[in-house]
PDB file of C-alpha atoms in Angstrom:
ATOM      1  CA  GLN A 207      11.183 -17.847 -23.249  1.00 84.00           C
ATOM      2  CA  ASN A 208       8.300 -17.423 -20.849  1.00 93.00           C
ATOM      3  CA  PRO A 209       8.175 -14.001 -19.108  1.00 94.00           C
ATOM      4  CA  ASP A 210       6.270 -15.418 -16.139  1.00 92.00           C
ATOM      5  CA  ILE A 211       8.978 -18.010 -15.526  1.00 94.00           C
ATOM      6  CA  LEU A 212      11.658 -15.333 -15.895  1.00 95.00           C
ATOM      7  CA  SER A 213       9.796 -13.250 -13.315  1.00 95.00           C
ATOM      8  CA  GLU A 214       9.765 -16.243 -10.970  1.00 93.00           C
ATOM      9  CA  VAL A 215      13.516 -16.628 -11.504  1.00 94.00           C
ATOM     10  CA  GLY A 216      13.925 -12.936 -10.637  1.00 94.00           C
ATOM     11  CA  GLY A 217      11.886 -13.427  -7.492  1.00 92.00           C
ATOM     12  CA  TYR A 218      13.931 -16.434  -6.456  1.00 93.00           C
ATOM     13  CA  PHE A 219      17.194 -14.554  -6.825  1.00 94.00           C
ATOM     14  CA  PHE A 220      15.885 -11.382  -5.195  1.00 94.00           C
ATOM     15  CA  ASN A 221      13.949 -12.549  -2.191  1.00 85.00           C
ATOM     16  CA  GLY A 222      12.859 -16.127  -2.574  1.00 83.00           C
ATOM     17  CA  GLY A 223      15.736 -18.447  -1.820  1.00 81.00           C
ATOM     18  CA  ALA A 224      18.966 -17.173  -3.274  1.00 88.00           C
ATOM     19  CA  TYR A 225      20.223 -13.623  -3.200  1.00 91.00           C
ATOM     20  CA  ASP A 226      21.932 -12.434  -6.357  1.00 92.00           C
ATOM     21  CA  LEU A 227      20.711  -9.015  -7.414  1.00 95.00           C
ATOM     22  CA  GLU A 228      22.413  -9.108 -10.822  1.00 94.00           C
ATOM     23  CA  ILE A 229      20.748 -12.383 -11.812  1.00 96.00           C
ATOM     24  CA  ALA A 230      17.415 -11.123 -10.484  1.00 96.00           C
ATOM     25  CA  LYS A 231      17.740  -7.855 -12.392  1.00 97.00           C
ATOM     26  CA  LYS A 232      18.644  -9.616 -15.648  1.00 97.00           C
ATOM     27  CA  ALA A 233      15.699 -12.010 -15.267  1.00 97.00           C
ATOM     28  CA  TYR A 234      13.216  -9.154 -14.762  1.00 96.00           C
ATOM     29  CA  GLN A 235      14.716  -7.142 -17.623  1.00 97.00           C
ATOM     30  CA  LYS A 236      14.539 -10.140 -19.963  1.00 97.00           C
ATOM     31  CA  ALA A 237      10.935 -10.796 -18.905  1.00 97.00           C
ATOM     32  CA  LEU A 238      10.041  -7.177 -19.684  1.00 96.00           C
ATOM     33  CA  SER A 239      11.768  -7.361 -23.059  1.00 96.00           C
ATOM     34  CA  ILE A 240       9.411 -10.221 -23.941  1.00 96.00           C
ATOM     35  CA  LYS A 241       6.301  -8.823 -22.271  1.00 96.00           C
ATOM     36  CA  PRO A 242       6.579  -5.058 -21.530  1.00 95.00           C
ATOM     37  CA  SER A 243       3.256  -5.043 -19.659  1.00 93.00           C
ATOM     38  CA  LEU A 244       4.348  -7.749 -17.194  1.00 94.00           C
ATOM     39  CA  LYS A 245       2.838  -6.985 -13.815  1.00 94.00           C
ATOM     40  CA  GLY A 246       5.291  -6.351 -10.986  1.00 95.00           C
ATOM     41  CA  ALA A 247       8.568  -6.519 -12.920  1.00 96.00           C
ATOM     42  CA  HIS A 248       9.230  -2.763 -12.857  1.00 97.00           C
ATOM     43  CA  HIS A 249       8.292  -2.758  -9.148  1.00 97.00           C
ATOM     44  CA  GLN A 250      10.910  -5.412  -8.437  1.00 96.00           C
ATOM     45  CA  LEU A 251      13.524  -3.626 -10.545  1.00 97.00           C
ATOM     46  CA  ALA A 252      12.790  -0.491  -8.508  1.00 98.00           C
ATOM     47  CA  ARG A 253      13.344  -2.411  -5.273  1.00 97.00           C
ATOM     48  CA  ILE A 254      16.600  -3.856  -6.574  1.00 97.00           C
ATOM     49  CA  ALA A 255      17.849  -0.410  -7.651  1.00 97.00           C
ATOM     50  CA  PHE A 256      16.811   1.000  -4.263  1.00 97.00           C
ATOM     51  CA  VAL A 257      18.790  -1.685  -2.425  1.00 95.00           C
ATOM     52  CA  GLN A 258      21.737  -0.898  -4.690  1.00 95.00           C
ATOM     53  CA  LYS A 259      21.369   2.790  -3.746  1.00 96.00           C
ATOM     54  CA  ASN A 260      20.549   3.891  -7.280  1.00 96.00           C
ATOM     55  CA  SER A 261      17.614   6.178  -6.562  1.00 96.00           C
ATOM     56  CA  TYR A 262      17.439   7.549 -10.110  1.00 97.00           C
ATOM     57  CA  ILE A 263      16.848   4.087 -11.612  1.00 98.00           C
ATOM     58  CA  ALA A 264      14.635   3.069  -8.688  1.00 98.00           C
ATOM     59  CA  LEU A 265      12.372   6.068  -9.232  1.00 98.00           C
ATOM     60  CA  LYS A 266      12.291   5.521 -12.991  1.00 98.00           C
ATOM     61  CA  GLU A 267      11.294   1.865 -12.539  1.00 98.00           C
ATOM     62  CA  VAL A 268       8.680   2.431  -9.851  1.00 98.00           C
ATOM     63  CA  ASN A 269       7.079   5.185 -11.928  1.00 98.00           C
ATOM     64  CA  GLN A 270       6.929   2.747 -14.864  1.00 97.00           C
ATOM     65  CA  GLU A 271       5.069   0.306 -12.621  1.00 97.00           C
ATOM     66  CA  LEU A 272       2.713   3.043 -11.453  1.00 98.00           C
ATOM     67  CA  LYS A 273       2.077   4.089 -15.038  1.00 96.00           C
ATOM     68  CA  ARG A 274       1.012   0.497 -15.713  1.00 94.00           C
ATOM     69  CA  ASP A 275      -1.075   0.321 -12.525  1.00 95.00           C
ATOM     70  CA  PRO A 276      -1.621   3.590 -10.603  1.00 96.00           C
ATOM     71  CA  SER A 277      -3.530   1.739  -7.878  1.00 94.00           C
ATOM     72  CA  ASN A 278      -0.511  -0.405  -6.884  1.00 94.00           C
ATOM     73  CA  LEU A 279      -0.015   0.753  -3.295  1.00 95.00           C
ATOM     74  CA  HIS A 280       3.075  -1.418  -2.876  1.00 95.00           C
ATOM     75  CA  SER A 281       4.722   0.667  -5.580  1.00 97.00           C
ATOM     76  CA  VAL A 282       3.447   3.905  -4.036  1.00 97.00           C
ATOM     77  CA  TYR A 283       5.060   2.778  -0.763  1.00 97.00           C
ATOM     78  CA  VAL A 284       8.363   1.944  -2.489  1.00 97.00           C
ATOM     79  CA  ARG A 285       8.319   5.327  -4.228  1.00 98.00           C
ATOM     80  CA  ALA A 286       7.748   7.012  -0.868  1.00 98.00           C
ATOM     81  CA  LEU A 287      10.788   5.198   0.522  1.00 97.00           C
ATOM     82  CA  ILE A 288      12.853   6.331  -2.449  1.00 98.00           C
ATOM     83  CA  TYR A 289      11.747   9.920  -1.906  1.00 98.00           C
ATOM     84  CA  GLY A 290      12.318   9.713   1.845  1.00 97.00           C
ATOM     85  CA  PHE A 291      15.830   8.310   1.604  1.00 97.00           C
ATOM     86  CA  GLY A 292      16.536  10.969  -1.014  1.00 96.00           C
ATOM     87  CA  ASN A 293      15.440  13.658   1.485  1.00 97.00           C
ATOM     88  CA  ASP A 294      12.445  14.642  -0.649  1.00 98.00           C
ATOM     89  CA  PHE A 295      10.263  14.508   2.438  1.00 98.00           C
ATOM     90  CA  ARG A 296       7.355  16.446   0.934  1.00 98.00           C
ATOM     91  CA  ARG A 297       6.820  13.870  -1.823  1.00 98.00           C
ATOM     92  CA  ALA A 298       7.461  11.004   0.592  1.00 98.00           C
ATOM     93  CA  GLU A 299       4.811  12.462   2.900  1.00 98.00           C
ATOM     94  CA  GLN A 300       2.283  12.579   0.049  1.00 98.00           C
ATOM     95  CA  ASP A 301       2.841   8.940  -0.892  1.00 97.00           C
ATOM     96  CA  PHE A 302       2.949   7.595   2.672  1.00 97.00           C
ATOM     97  CA  THR A 303      -0.240   9.547   3.431  1.00 96.00           C
ATOM     98  CA  ARG A 304      -1.939   7.940   0.450  1.00 96.00           C
ATOM     99  CA  VAL A 305      -0.907   4.473   1.611  1.00 96.00           C
ATOM    100  CA  THR A 306      -2.123   5.052   5.182  1.00 94.00           C
ATOM    101  CA  LYS A 307      -5.470   6.307   3.891  1.00 93.00           C
ATOM    102  CA  GLU A 308      -6.044   3.525   1.362  1.00 93.00           C
ATOM    103  CA  ALA A 309      -4.457   0.535   3.134  1.00 88.00           C
ATOM    104  CA  PRO A 310      -3.433   1.267   6.712  1.00 77.00           C
ATOM    105  CA  ASN A 311      -0.463  -0.734   7.940  1.00 76.00           C
ATOM    106  CA  VAL A 312       2.116  -0.226  10.642  1.00 71.00           C
ATOM    107  CA  TRP A 313       5.055   0.374   8.299  1.00 84.00           C
ATOM    108  CA  ALA A 314       3.374   3.131   6.311  1.00 91.00           C
ATOM    109  CA  TYR A 315       2.316   4.893   9.525  1.00 93.00           C
ATOM    110  CA  ASN A 316       5.789   4.580  10.969  1.00 93.00           C
ATOM    111  CA  ASP A 317       7.381   5.907   7.797  1.00 95.00           C
ATOM    112  CA  LEU A 318       4.901   8.774   7.573  1.00 97.00           C
ATOM    113  CA  ILE A 319       5.823   9.743  11.140  1.00 97.00           C
ATOM    114  CA  TRP A 320       9.503   9.585  10.144  1.00 96.00           C
ATOM    115  CA  VAL A 321       9.110  11.990   7.197  1.00 98.00           C
ATOM    116  CA  LEU A 322       6.885  14.364   9.182  1.00 98.00           C
ATOM    117  CA  ALA A 323       9.436  14.454  12.011  1.00 97.00           C
ATOM    118  CA  ALA A 324      12.246  15.002   9.505  1.00 97.00           C
ATOM    119  CA  GLN A 325      10.376  18.131   8.393  1.00 97.00           C
ATOM    120  CA  GLY A 326       9.857  19.293  11.976  1.00 97.00           C
ATOM    121  CA  LYS A 327       6.101  18.632  11.737  1.00 98.00           C
ATOM    122  CA  PHE A 328       5.867  17.076  15.185  1.00 98.00           C
ATOM    123  CA  LYS A 329       2.239  18.007  15.888  1.00 98.00           C
ATOM    124  CA  GLU A 330       1.163  16.415  12.600  1.00 98.00           C
ATOM    125  CA  ALA A 331       3.327  13.392  13.467  1.00 98.00           C
ATOM    126  CA  GLU A 332       1.592  13.154  16.840  1.00 97.00           C
ATOM    127  CA  ASN A 333      -1.775  13.087  15.055  1.00 97.00           C
ATOM    128  CA  ILE A 334      -0.540  10.171  12.937  1.00 95.00           C
ATOM    129  CA  VAL A 335       0.686   8.349  16.074  1.00 93.00           C
ATOM    130  CA  VAL A 336      -2.802   8.645  17.568  1.00 92.00           C
ATOM    131  CA  GLU A 337      -4.450   7.573  14.292  1.00 92.00           C
ATOM    132  CA  ALA A 338      -2.119   4.593  13.910  1.00 91.00           C
ATOM    133  CA  PHE A 339      -2.765   3.244  17.389  1.00 88.00           C
ATOM    134  CA  ALA A 340      -6.508   3.745  16.896  1.00 88.00           C
ATOM    135  CA  LYS A 341      -6.527   1.753  13.635  1.00 85.00           C
ATOM    136  CA  LEU A 342      -3.999  -1.000  14.325  1.00 81.00           C
ATOM    137  CA  PRO A 343      -4.834  -4.071  16.417  1.00 73.00           C
ATOM    138  CA  GLU A 344      -3.987  -3.617  20.087  1.00 69.00           C
ATOM    139  CA  SER A 345      -3.045  -7.277  20.416  1.00 63.00           C
ATOM    140  CA  THR A 346       0.005  -6.787  18.182  1.00 69.00           C
ATOM    141  CA  PRO A 347       2.999  -5.027  19.711  1.00 68.00           C
ATOM    142  CA  HIS A 348       4.386  -2.264  17.516  1.00 85.00           C
ATOM    143  CA  PRO A 349       7.881  -1.498  18.859  1.00 90.00           C
ATOM    144  CA  TRP A 350       8.889   0.629  15.841  1.00 91.00           C
ATOM    145  CA  LEU A 351       5.727   2.688  16.090  1.00 91.00           C
ATOM    146  CA  LEU A 352       6.152   3.024  19.856  1.00 93.00           C
ATOM    147  CA  ASN A 353       9.728   4.191  19.320  1.00 94.00           C
ATOM    148  CA  SER A 354       8.583   6.762  16.752  1.00 94.00           C
ATOM    149  CA  ALA A 355       5.872   7.926  19.144  1.00 95.00           C
ATOM    150  CA  GLY A 356       8.513   8.388  21.844  1.00 96.00           C
ATOM    151  CA  VAL A 357      10.635  10.538  19.536  1.00 96.00           C
ATOM    152  CA  VAL A 358       7.640  12.668  18.566  1.00 97.00           C
ATOM    153  CA  TYR A 359       6.575  13.149  22.189  1.00 98.00           C
ATOM    154  CA  LEU A 360      10.129  14.092  23.203  1.00 97.00           C
ATOM    155  CA  ASN A 361      10.202  16.755  20.509  1.00 97.00           C
ATOM    156  CA  LEU A 362       6.854  18.099  21.701  1.00 98.00           C
ATOM    157  CA  GLY A 363       8.071  18.250  25.302  1.00 98.00           C
ATOM    158  CA  LYS A 364       5.581  15.566  26.385  1.00 98.00           C
ATOM    159  CA  TYR A 365       8.088  13.703  28.500  1.00 98.00           C
ATOM    160  CA  GLY A 366       5.649  11.448  30.357  1.00 97.00           C
ATOM    161  CA  GLU A 367       4.102  10.207  27.111  1.00 96.00           C
ATOM    162  CA  ALA A 368       7.591   9.816  25.609  1.00 97.00           C
ATOM    163  CA  GLU A 369       8.799   7.737  28.538  1.00 96.00           C
ATOM    164  CA  ASP A 370       5.681   5.563  28.433  1.00 94.00           C
ATOM    165  CA  ALA A 371       6.003   4.909  24.689  1.00 93.00           C
ATOM    166  CA  LEU A 372       9.729   4.189  24.866  1.00 95.00           C
ATOM    167  CA  GLU A 373       9.335   1.851  27.847  1.00 93.00           C
ATOM    168  CA  LYS A 374       6.646  -0.093  25.969  1.00 90.00           C
ATOM    169  CA  ALA A 375       8.900  -0.224  22.887  1.00 90.00           C
ATOM    170  CA  LYS A 376      11.708  -1.640  25.028  1.00 88.00           C
ATOM    171  CA  ILE A 377       9.440  -4.446  26.309  1.00 85.00           C
ATOM    172  CA  HIS A 378       8.423  -5.508  22.809  1.00 74.00           C
TER     173      HIS A 378
END
């Protein structure tokens, strides 16, 4: 059997047309049994385990992917999510920070703000809000980021800024 085709089958059943996590998982596992170095398979198994709320397996799989390719920022992001939802905010902060530094995108900024706020680091979160809006295109509305900014400003007692951010979030 061809591991690349099995990986495509996994992708189809995970997020490409049909949605059957067990078939997707079996396809990725079979692909890895044939070709242990297959790019992306451990990443996808981590995502499946995360969706199934099995953080232990998710972390094991994503770390396997990162062992294969430490520069895979998609896997760093997934690992940060696993840490964050497991309330390991310090590790989540480290990974989200790495993603925002190496490949800025709205989701990583928003998630970094989330884990900073969860730790009560509202001033640091405010700095990330400012950085995010400076780096992201103004033409694209960012309602999630605006909402996070509103929460941060509320916690800092900056009620005018909070109201402004939350009103803009409501519009978008």
